[in-house]
Structure formats: C-alpha cells, structure tokens
C-alpha cells in the first residue's frame, strides 16, 4: 500500500473528472476528516486517514481491501473505474441518464443503453461525456459514456446506442471475483 | 287475519304505547294471574283446543320411537331409558366411566332438543292441516273476545299454537298460562316464558324452516362428533406395544415403511410422555432406543446426530425440532439503512410484486419475503445495495453486540459479510470495522457485499483468526461468529444430518476455543464504551457453545453479560455430567421449532481486565475434571493431525497462558516453561514420569517416540516440541481448575 505517484494521480483524476468534473475537490477536501487515495495491489482505494492508520498494521499480503475501491491501474498504466466507485460518482455526477424500467434489466446485464430505453438525459450532454446511469426511481445503476449528444439523441432511431456501457451494478453478481 | 299472511308488514316490537302508560300494571296483573293458575278458566273453544293438543301429544309420544329412522336412534332410546331417573336403583348403569356419563348427559340434552323439534314439526303439520279452519275460528273468536276480559283473551291466543308461532304483538304477559299448560304441553311452550318469546315469533315460515334445518344439522354434527370421539377413545385404549428386537431386525432387513415408522414414533412419544400408563414392563431405555432408531430412519439422520440432539431436547421437542429442520426458514432481508429506509424498500419491492412483511418487533430493518415473482437476489434494488439477504438469526448477534458510532470493531470470521455490513450500518459508517476471514476465496463475496452496500469504514483482512490478536488489538467490540459444525442449520444443509461425527464437533470446539481467546485478547478492557465481545455459532451442540464460553471464562478475565435480546432460551448451566458457570444462563439459544429461525447460540462477554490470569501453582495437584480431560484429548487429537505452523500456534497459546501478558517468542516460551517443571524435560516426560500425559498420548504416539529416541537428533528435536506441548496441555488443565476457583472468588465478591 502506497500513495499514488504523480502520473497515477493525474491519470485517475482525469478519469474521475469525466464524470464529476470539478466536484473532485469535494472528494479530496472533506469536512468530516482527511480522506486519501492509496494504491494497493494496483487498485486505488479511497479511505479515511483514521482507517488508513490502522490498516498500516496489516501485512501487505493479508490486506484485501480497505475503504472504497475506486478502480485499478491496468498493466499499461491506464486507470479503469470500477462500479464500486459508483457511490462517490453518483452524488457528484454532472451528467445523468435515466433509463426506462424496461431497459433497466438490459443495462444491468452489461448492455449499452439504446434510444428506446432512454427515459431522460441531462441537457447539453456532449458526445463522449461520462454519464451516470439512473433508473427512473433515481437508483444509480452504473455509468458509461454518452454516445451521442443530447441534441442528436432527439432524432435517433430507437435501436441506436445512446450510452456506451462501462460499469453497472450487475457486476456485483457477474464479476464478484474481479472486483478486487 | 290477513295481516298475518302479509310478509311485508313490519310487526312492531317491544312494549307498545299502552304499555308505557300502564306503569306498574304488570305487578297487578301478576297477582291476578297467580291466583288464576289453579282454577283455569277457558273458553269452550280453548278447552277443546287444549284437549286436541293433548291428544296429539300423546299420539306423538306413542309414535315417536319408530319415527326415528336415524342411524343413532337406537343409541338414543337406550339413553332415554337411562334418563328417566338417575336414582340409586339404576346407579349401576351410570357407573362405568366418568367420561361416558358426560357423553350420555350431552346426548340426553340433545334428545330433548330433538323432541322440541319434533313437536314443532308436529305443530306445523297441524297448522297446515287446519290452516283454513283455524283462521275462521280465530275470526270468530276475536269477535267473541271483545266481550271477554283481557286475561281470557291472552289465554286464548297463547293457547293457540299458530298464533304463538306467527308472532302476535298482543302476546305479552302470557307466562302463567304457559306454565299451566306445561303439564300436558310441549317444552317449547314453556320456553316462551316472559320476554324472550319475541324473537322467534317474528320469523317468517321460511326462516323458521331454515332455522330448524340448521338445528337439526347441528345436533347431527354433534352426534357424529361424539361418535368420532368414541372411536378415538377406543383407539387410544389400545395400548401401544413396543416391537421386539426380532421384529425390528426383520424390519431392517426389508426397506423400512416410513408410514409405520412415523406412527411408531408418534406412539412412542405418546407412551414416553405418559410413561406410567404404558402396557407391558418395557423400560424407558428400550423405548428410547427404538425411538431414536425410528427417528434416524424417518428423518435420515446419522446415529451420532440423533444421539446429540436427543441429549439436547426432551422427546416431544426433539420430534418438533427434527420436523422444523425439514422445512426451510422464511427468506429474510435486511434493509441497508445507509442507502434507503425500510418503508421505501418495502414499497419498491411490493411494486415488483414481492409479498413481504416486517420481520418482527425486535428488528427495525428486517423484512420477511413470503413469495416473489422475481429473484429476490437479483433485483435492481438488491444490486444497488438497498438490502442484504440475511437470515433472521444472523441479525441477532449484531443486535447483541450493539456497536456504537466511532468505535473500533472487529469481526473475526466475517464471510460473507452480512453481519459486518450490519455492524457498519449500525455505526452509520463511522469508526472502523475490521473484517477478517481466514478463507481468501470467501473474502471476495465480502468485498462485493460491502461495496455494494456502501460500507466505507471497513478494512478487510485475511488473517487466521487465531493470530489476529497479535496484529491488531485494542478493539472496543469483537464479534466472533465462529466456524462450527452447523447443527443449527440442518434445513439449509441437510448433509449435516449424516456427515458429522464426534471428531468434527471436537475439532470445531477446539478451533473455537482458540478463536475465543484470541478474540478476547483483541479486546480492550479499558474502552470507554465497550470491552464487549459476542460469541455466536450456528450450532446447537453444547460442546461448541457453552463449553467454549465456559472455557473462556476460566482462561480470561471476562464475564457474561445479558445479550439484550428479550427472547431465546437460556444457555445450559448443567448438561449431562458437565457443570458450567451459572452466569451462562445469560447466553441465548435459538431453535428452529421455537423461534422459526436457524438454530443459533449467542453469548455476550465483557472483558473487565486486560491482564491474563496466571496459573496458580498451589492447585497443580488437582485432578482435572472429565470435561477438561475431554478437551485436552480433543486438543491432542487436533494437534497430532495438524501441521507444523499450527502446532506452533498451540504452543504459543499455552506459552501465553503461562507467561502472563508478555508476548514471548514461541520457542522461548516453551523452553522457559520447562525448567519450571523441574529439570530436564525430555527424560521425565518420555520415560513415564508423567503417566497421565503418556496415557493421553495413546499407543501410536508413544511408540514412535521411543524409536525417535534411538534415531536422529533432528527427529528428537521434533519430539522435544511435542513434549513441550504436552506440558503445555497439562498446565492448561491446572490453570483451568485454578481459574475456576479464582472466578468463583471473584463472583462471590
């Protein structure tokens, strides 16, 4: 377990900012104590300092997880967000997409969001903007990348993809083993 | 008279206008009537009618017995004979059994009811026959009545059956007349004494008919009911005979017939509950033996499990328990209050056509799922972490632990994370929860669940629970959900029925004892808010529960405190030859048949001192109790099976016990201890200086030891280790017995 290097921090923050924009600083400067990012087994954990101190007592090979896992660095040193970060992305998300109840299940199985399943979308979402996907009951289901801007979405044919799937909460069941 | 035939006409009820005016008139009338009762004046028609009625009555009485074509007519007649007088003369008839007599009484009552009915029927017949005639009669009468006085009028009208049944408002204050007629007349005339007469009279003919029908049905039902009870009585009087050995063996050779086995189980349970009344001189042991065998076949249990369970429960409860283990417990979920509220969750699930209910008064977050058209473990709400699938019983330990905000809490065996997430939820994601589990594969589900449920205050580690106290300490609360034989969750895993043996339970018990000591060591007694640990297992055997807690009470400065759960059964204080600390009453046991949740054991301990009590040398000579011997045997069995690193662990435990709270290096601890015992360890140990140790070791261990002496030095070293271990165990015994005394002193204080 170690703090992130500058490159790593940059890579991660760039990725995060796609979803929550400048709200990142709300993650770093929190009123309820110091929170920090730590790298452990190529995974980035977001954790309170108090917990971090206790966790330093635990041997590296015995420590499985701490705080919240945000994602991992791939072998090519790119950062990939995990669905476990959704808890922090959803409240700060700038651009949101709501899917209809019928399309919920499809998205939770790892499929892209189609125009037919699109319930609502935030105004002026640009193309390739990171978006958080919600159900119509405002339950965050995952996140992805807008395939089309809001304007283009209006005149799309129903089977066209609106949001590219990146992560969804169905992974808690489908990929339980690879979450950490 | 037309008004009588008009069904739409509403007949006014109760006292009329006149009655109100004539206050106190009733009393006067009463006096007059009383005088009148003896010398009855009747109009000529009235007299005629009375005569007619009497005649009819007699006829009916004569015709009655053959008219009864019911199957039970015979029975009734018999009773009738008995009925007339319960005099001393026929007292013998009534003698047989108290119960039988009661029945007769009931039947006789019934009979009289039947009589009434018959009479009513008869009256109706009359009514039909004379329908027109009488109407005319009445009219005439009424004309003449105008001249007659009030009394007579009432008499007349009352005397007329038809009038009475059709319900006339003028029929008040006619009691005396009825009485006067009662000699000859039927009972139902007697019935409408006073005010009660109003009800029946207002009924329409159809209603009356239906009422009669109902009455008849009722009485018939009652009769058949009685018959069935009679049948039952006959059955139960047939005493159950225990099958002989040969019969049983014969049965064994063929495939067992489950129906007969089940019946025999029932019979034996019945006999055992009322043992004095059994037929034949078979002993209770014999009955129990057959019962156990039958239960094992019927519910397909192994001998050991049946034996263990029958030690835990009385027979009737045992059957209930086994029956309950065949049924799945209801699916329960726990609301994740970190993300949602129970009401919202319930609403969301109801919208997905899930049928649910709150779990119980004791849980504010639990919901019971009765049925659902969608898989409850894959709804979007589940994936979004709004709830956790969790048995009702696994909520209890966390409720008992009651973690507070900003505390440091340890969950020693956390997989799959249900209890851990509940703790984090109770702590509102503040403080620190350390979730530990030995099994790395099972930790994956912990990671998934904790992240899904939005728990952020958690550290997940992969230590052996027995070592965690060396790594981390100073916790405010510790939850130890120890690995166990799973005898409480047979409904979840029916394999437990057959595949558990004494060794399995003892192995579990041994690990549990190590774990509980480690858990207590990780606790901080000086904690402001805590210093509590909860020990729980999903097993119901005493070896894994009370024994373990009792062991911890002897080994560490802990005491039992109430769990804070207002239900559940008390822990055992005495079980077979074992006697536990009386405070074990505060532990709680849960059973599937009494609480409809998995079998569970929960004990809450409080650590009151961080020092580890030292063994007292004065009491070294004391012989260990059989219980402790068993324990030690278990440890030894365990130890022989285990590999080197675990051996170290055992040794280390013992070392700690002796060496106070100083943490010594493993080998040192062993070596330091040996001189205390006086001189060279190797020689006295192996050459039989300590007989007990040698005995316990068993033959197969002794021999290799002798060989080893002759062989290489390296092997000798290994044996040195063993020897050290043995002394450790011996010391354990002494420590235990001594600590028992110390504890008593403490509690006395």
PDB file of C-alpha atoms in Angstrom, chain A residues 35 45-48 50-52 54-55 57-59 61-69 84 87-88 104-105 108 137 139-141 168-173 176-180, chain B residues 339 352 377-384 386 406-408 430-432 434 443-449 451-464 471-473 475:
ATOM      1  CA  UNK A  35      -9.506  11.256   3.051  1.00  0.00           C
ATOM      2  CA  UNK A  45      -8.678   2.829  -2.530  1.00  0.00           C
ATOM      3  CA  UNK A  46     -10.328   5.948  -1.213  1.00  0.00           C
ATOM      4  CA  UNK A  47     -10.126   5.845   2.521  1.00  0.00           C
ATOM      5  CA  UNK A  48     -10.275   7.965   5.623  1.00  0.00           C
ATOM      6  CA  UNK A  50      -8.043   7.084  10.518  1.00  0.00           C
ATOM      7  CA  UNK A  51      -8.775   3.799   8.843  1.00  0.00           C
ATOM      8  CA  UNK A  52      -5.600   4.084   6.860  1.00  0.00           C
ATOM      9  CA  UNK A  54      -4.992   1.110  11.387  1.00  0.00           C
ATOM     10  CA  UNK A  55      -4.603  -0.622   8.060  1.00  0.00           C
ATOM     11  CA  UNK A  57      -0.573  -2.576  10.732  1.00  0.00           C
ATOM     12  CA  UNK A  58      -1.808  -5.247   8.408  1.00  0.00           C
ATOM     13  CA  UNK A  59       0.678  -7.098   6.277  1.00  0.00           C
ATOM     14  CA  UNK A  61      -0.411  -9.859   1.570  1.00  0.00           C
ATOM     15  CA  UNK A  62      -3.058 -10.091   4.255  1.00  0.00           C
ATOM     16  CA  UNK A  63      -4.789  -6.840   3.405  1.00  0.00           C
ATOM     17  CA  UNK A  64      -7.606  -7.470   0.982  1.00  0.00           C
ATOM     18  CA  UNK A  65      -9.431  -4.190   0.815  1.00  0.00           C
ATOM     19  CA  UNK A  66      -9.992  -1.012   2.746  1.00  0.00           C
ATOM     20  CA  UNK A  67     -12.397   1.847   2.408  1.00  0.00           C
ATOM     21  CA  UNK A  68     -13.804   2.069  -1.081  1.00  0.00           C
ATOM     22  CA  UNK A  69     -12.138   0.730  -4.171  1.00  0.00           C
ATOM     23  CA  UNK A  84     -17.572   0.212  -6.648  1.00  0.00           C
ATOM     24  CA  UNK A  87     -21.235   5.503  -4.568  1.00  0.00           C
ATOM     25  CA  UNK A  88     -18.983   8.533  -4.971  1.00  0.00           C
ATOM     26  CA  UNK A 104     -33.090  -1.410 -16.674  1.00  0.00           C
ATOM     27  CA  UNK A 105     -32.574  -5.133 -16.802  1.00  0.00           C
ATOM     28  CA  UNK A 108     -27.760  -4.419 -15.666  1.00  0.00           C
ATOM     29  CA  UNK A 137     -36.712   5.631  -9.498  1.00  0.00           C
ATOM     30  CA  UNK A 139     -31.380   4.486  -8.188  1.00  0.00           C
ATOM     31  CA  UNK A 140     -27.872   4.712  -9.642  1.00  0.00           C
ATOM     32  CA  UNK A 141     -27.318   1.680 -11.823  1.00  0.00           C
ATOM     33  CA  UNK A 168     -23.114  -1.398 -13.849  1.00  0.00           C
ATOM     34  CA  UNK A 169     -24.179  -2.735 -10.504  1.00  0.00           C
ATOM     35  CA  UNK A 170     -24.928  -6.109 -12.077  1.00  0.00           C
ATOM     36  CA  UNK A 171     -21.184  -6.670 -11.911  1.00  0.00           C
ATOM     37  CA  UNK A 172     -21.509  -7.262  -8.189  1.00  0.00           C
ATOM     38  CA  UNK A 173     -23.017 -10.560  -9.194  1.00  0.00           C
ATOM     39  CA  UNK A 176     -17.675 -10.691  -7.998  1.00  0.00           C
ATOM     40  CA  UNK A 177     -14.261 -12.276  -8.254  1.00  0.00           C
ATOM     41  CA  UNK A 178     -12.638  -9.493 -10.231  1.00  0.00           C
ATOM     42  CA  UNK A 179     -13.893  -6.591  -8.166  1.00  0.00           C
ATOM     43  CA  UNK A 180     -10.713  -6.737  -6.124  1.00  0.00           C
TER      44      UNK A 180
ATOM     45  CA  UNK B 339     -28.922   3.794   1.453  1.00  0.00           C
ATOM     46  CA  UNK B 352     -42.054  -5.705  -8.127  1.00  0.00           C
ATOM     47  CA  UNK B 377     -31.220 -11.770  -5.001  1.00  0.00           C
ATOM     48  CA  UNK B 378     -31.049 -10.002  -8.354  1.00  0.00           C
ATOM     49  CA  UNK B 379     -33.473  -7.102  -8.300  1.00  0.00           C
ATOM     50  CA  UNK B 380     -32.098  -3.672  -9.183  1.00  0.00           C
ATOM     51  CA  UNK B 381     -32.683  -2.733  -5.546  1.00  0.00           C
ATOM     52  CA  UNK B 382     -30.508  -5.592  -4.403  1.00  0.00           C
ATOM     53  CA  UNK B 383     -27.785  -4.678  -6.850  1.00  0.00           C
ATOM     54  CA  UNK B 384     -27.991  -1.069  -5.783  1.00  0.00           C
ATOM     55  CA  UNK B 386     -30.650  -1.389  -0.704  1.00  0.00           C
ATOM     56  CA  UNK B 406     -16.916   5.869  16.265  1.00  0.00           C
ATOM     57  CA  UNK B 407     -15.849   2.593  17.800  1.00  0.00           C
ATOM     58  CA  UNK B 408     -13.267   0.118  16.668  1.00  0.00           C
ATOM     59  CA  UNK B 430     -18.238   5.894  11.281  1.00  0.00           C
ATOM     60  CA  UNK B 431     -15.441   4.393  13.300  1.00  0.00           C
ATOM     61  CA  UNK B 432     -13.595   1.377  11.969  1.00  0.00           C
ATOM     62  CA  UNK B 434     -12.087  -4.715  10.668  1.00  0.00           C
ATOM     63  CA  UNK B 443     -13.461 -12.797   1.174  1.00  0.00           C
ATOM     64  CA  UNK B 444     -14.360 -11.970  -2.419  1.00  0.00           C
ATOM     65  CA  UNK B 445     -18.002 -12.025  -1.537  1.00  0.00           C
ATOM     66  CA  UNK B 446     -17.260  -9.873   1.483  1.00  0.00           C
ATOM     67  CA  UNK B 447     -15.616  -7.262  -0.709  1.00  0.00           C
ATOM     68  CA  UNK B 448     -18.508  -7.355  -3.140  1.00  0.00           C
ATOM     69  CA  UNK B 449     -21.168  -7.147  -0.482  1.00  0.00           C
ATOM     70  CA  UNK B 451     -19.001  -2.254  -1.588  1.00  0.00           C
ATOM     71  CA  UNK B 452     -22.469  -2.943  -2.850  1.00  0.00           C
ATOM     72  CA  UNK B 453     -23.966  -1.920   0.462  1.00  0.00           C
ATOM     73  CA  UNK B 454     -21.893   1.244   0.507  1.00  0.00           C
ATOM     74  CA  UNK B 455     -19.830   0.418   3.575  1.00  0.00           C
ATOM     75  CA  UNK B 456     -16.782   2.672   3.620  1.00  0.00           C
ATOM     76  CA  UNK B 457     -15.387   2.233   7.114  1.00  0.00           C
ATOM     77  CA  UNK B 458     -14.161  -1.273   6.614  1.00  0.00           C
ATOM     78  CA  UNK B 459     -10.760  -2.919   6.436  1.00  0.00           C
ATOM     79  CA  UNK B 460     -10.849  -6.422   5.052  1.00  0.00           C
ATOM     80  CA  UNK B 461      -8.013  -8.668   6.088  1.00  0.00           C
ATOM     81  CA  UNK B 462      -7.142 -12.258   5.530  1.00  0.00           C
ATOM     82  CA  UNK B 463      -5.537 -13.428   8.759  1.00  0.00           C
ATOM     83  CA  UNK B 464      -6.091 -16.600  10.630  1.00  0.00           C
ATOM     84  CA  UNK B 471      -1.539  -7.986  14.720  1.00  0.00           C
ATOM     85  CA  UNK B 472      -4.357  -5.807  15.847  1.00  0.00           C
ATOM     86  CA  UNK B 473      -5.694  -5.080  19.279  1.00  0.00           C
ATOM     87  CA  UNK B 475     -10.905  -3.100  19.875  1.00  0.00           C
TER      88      UNK B 475
END
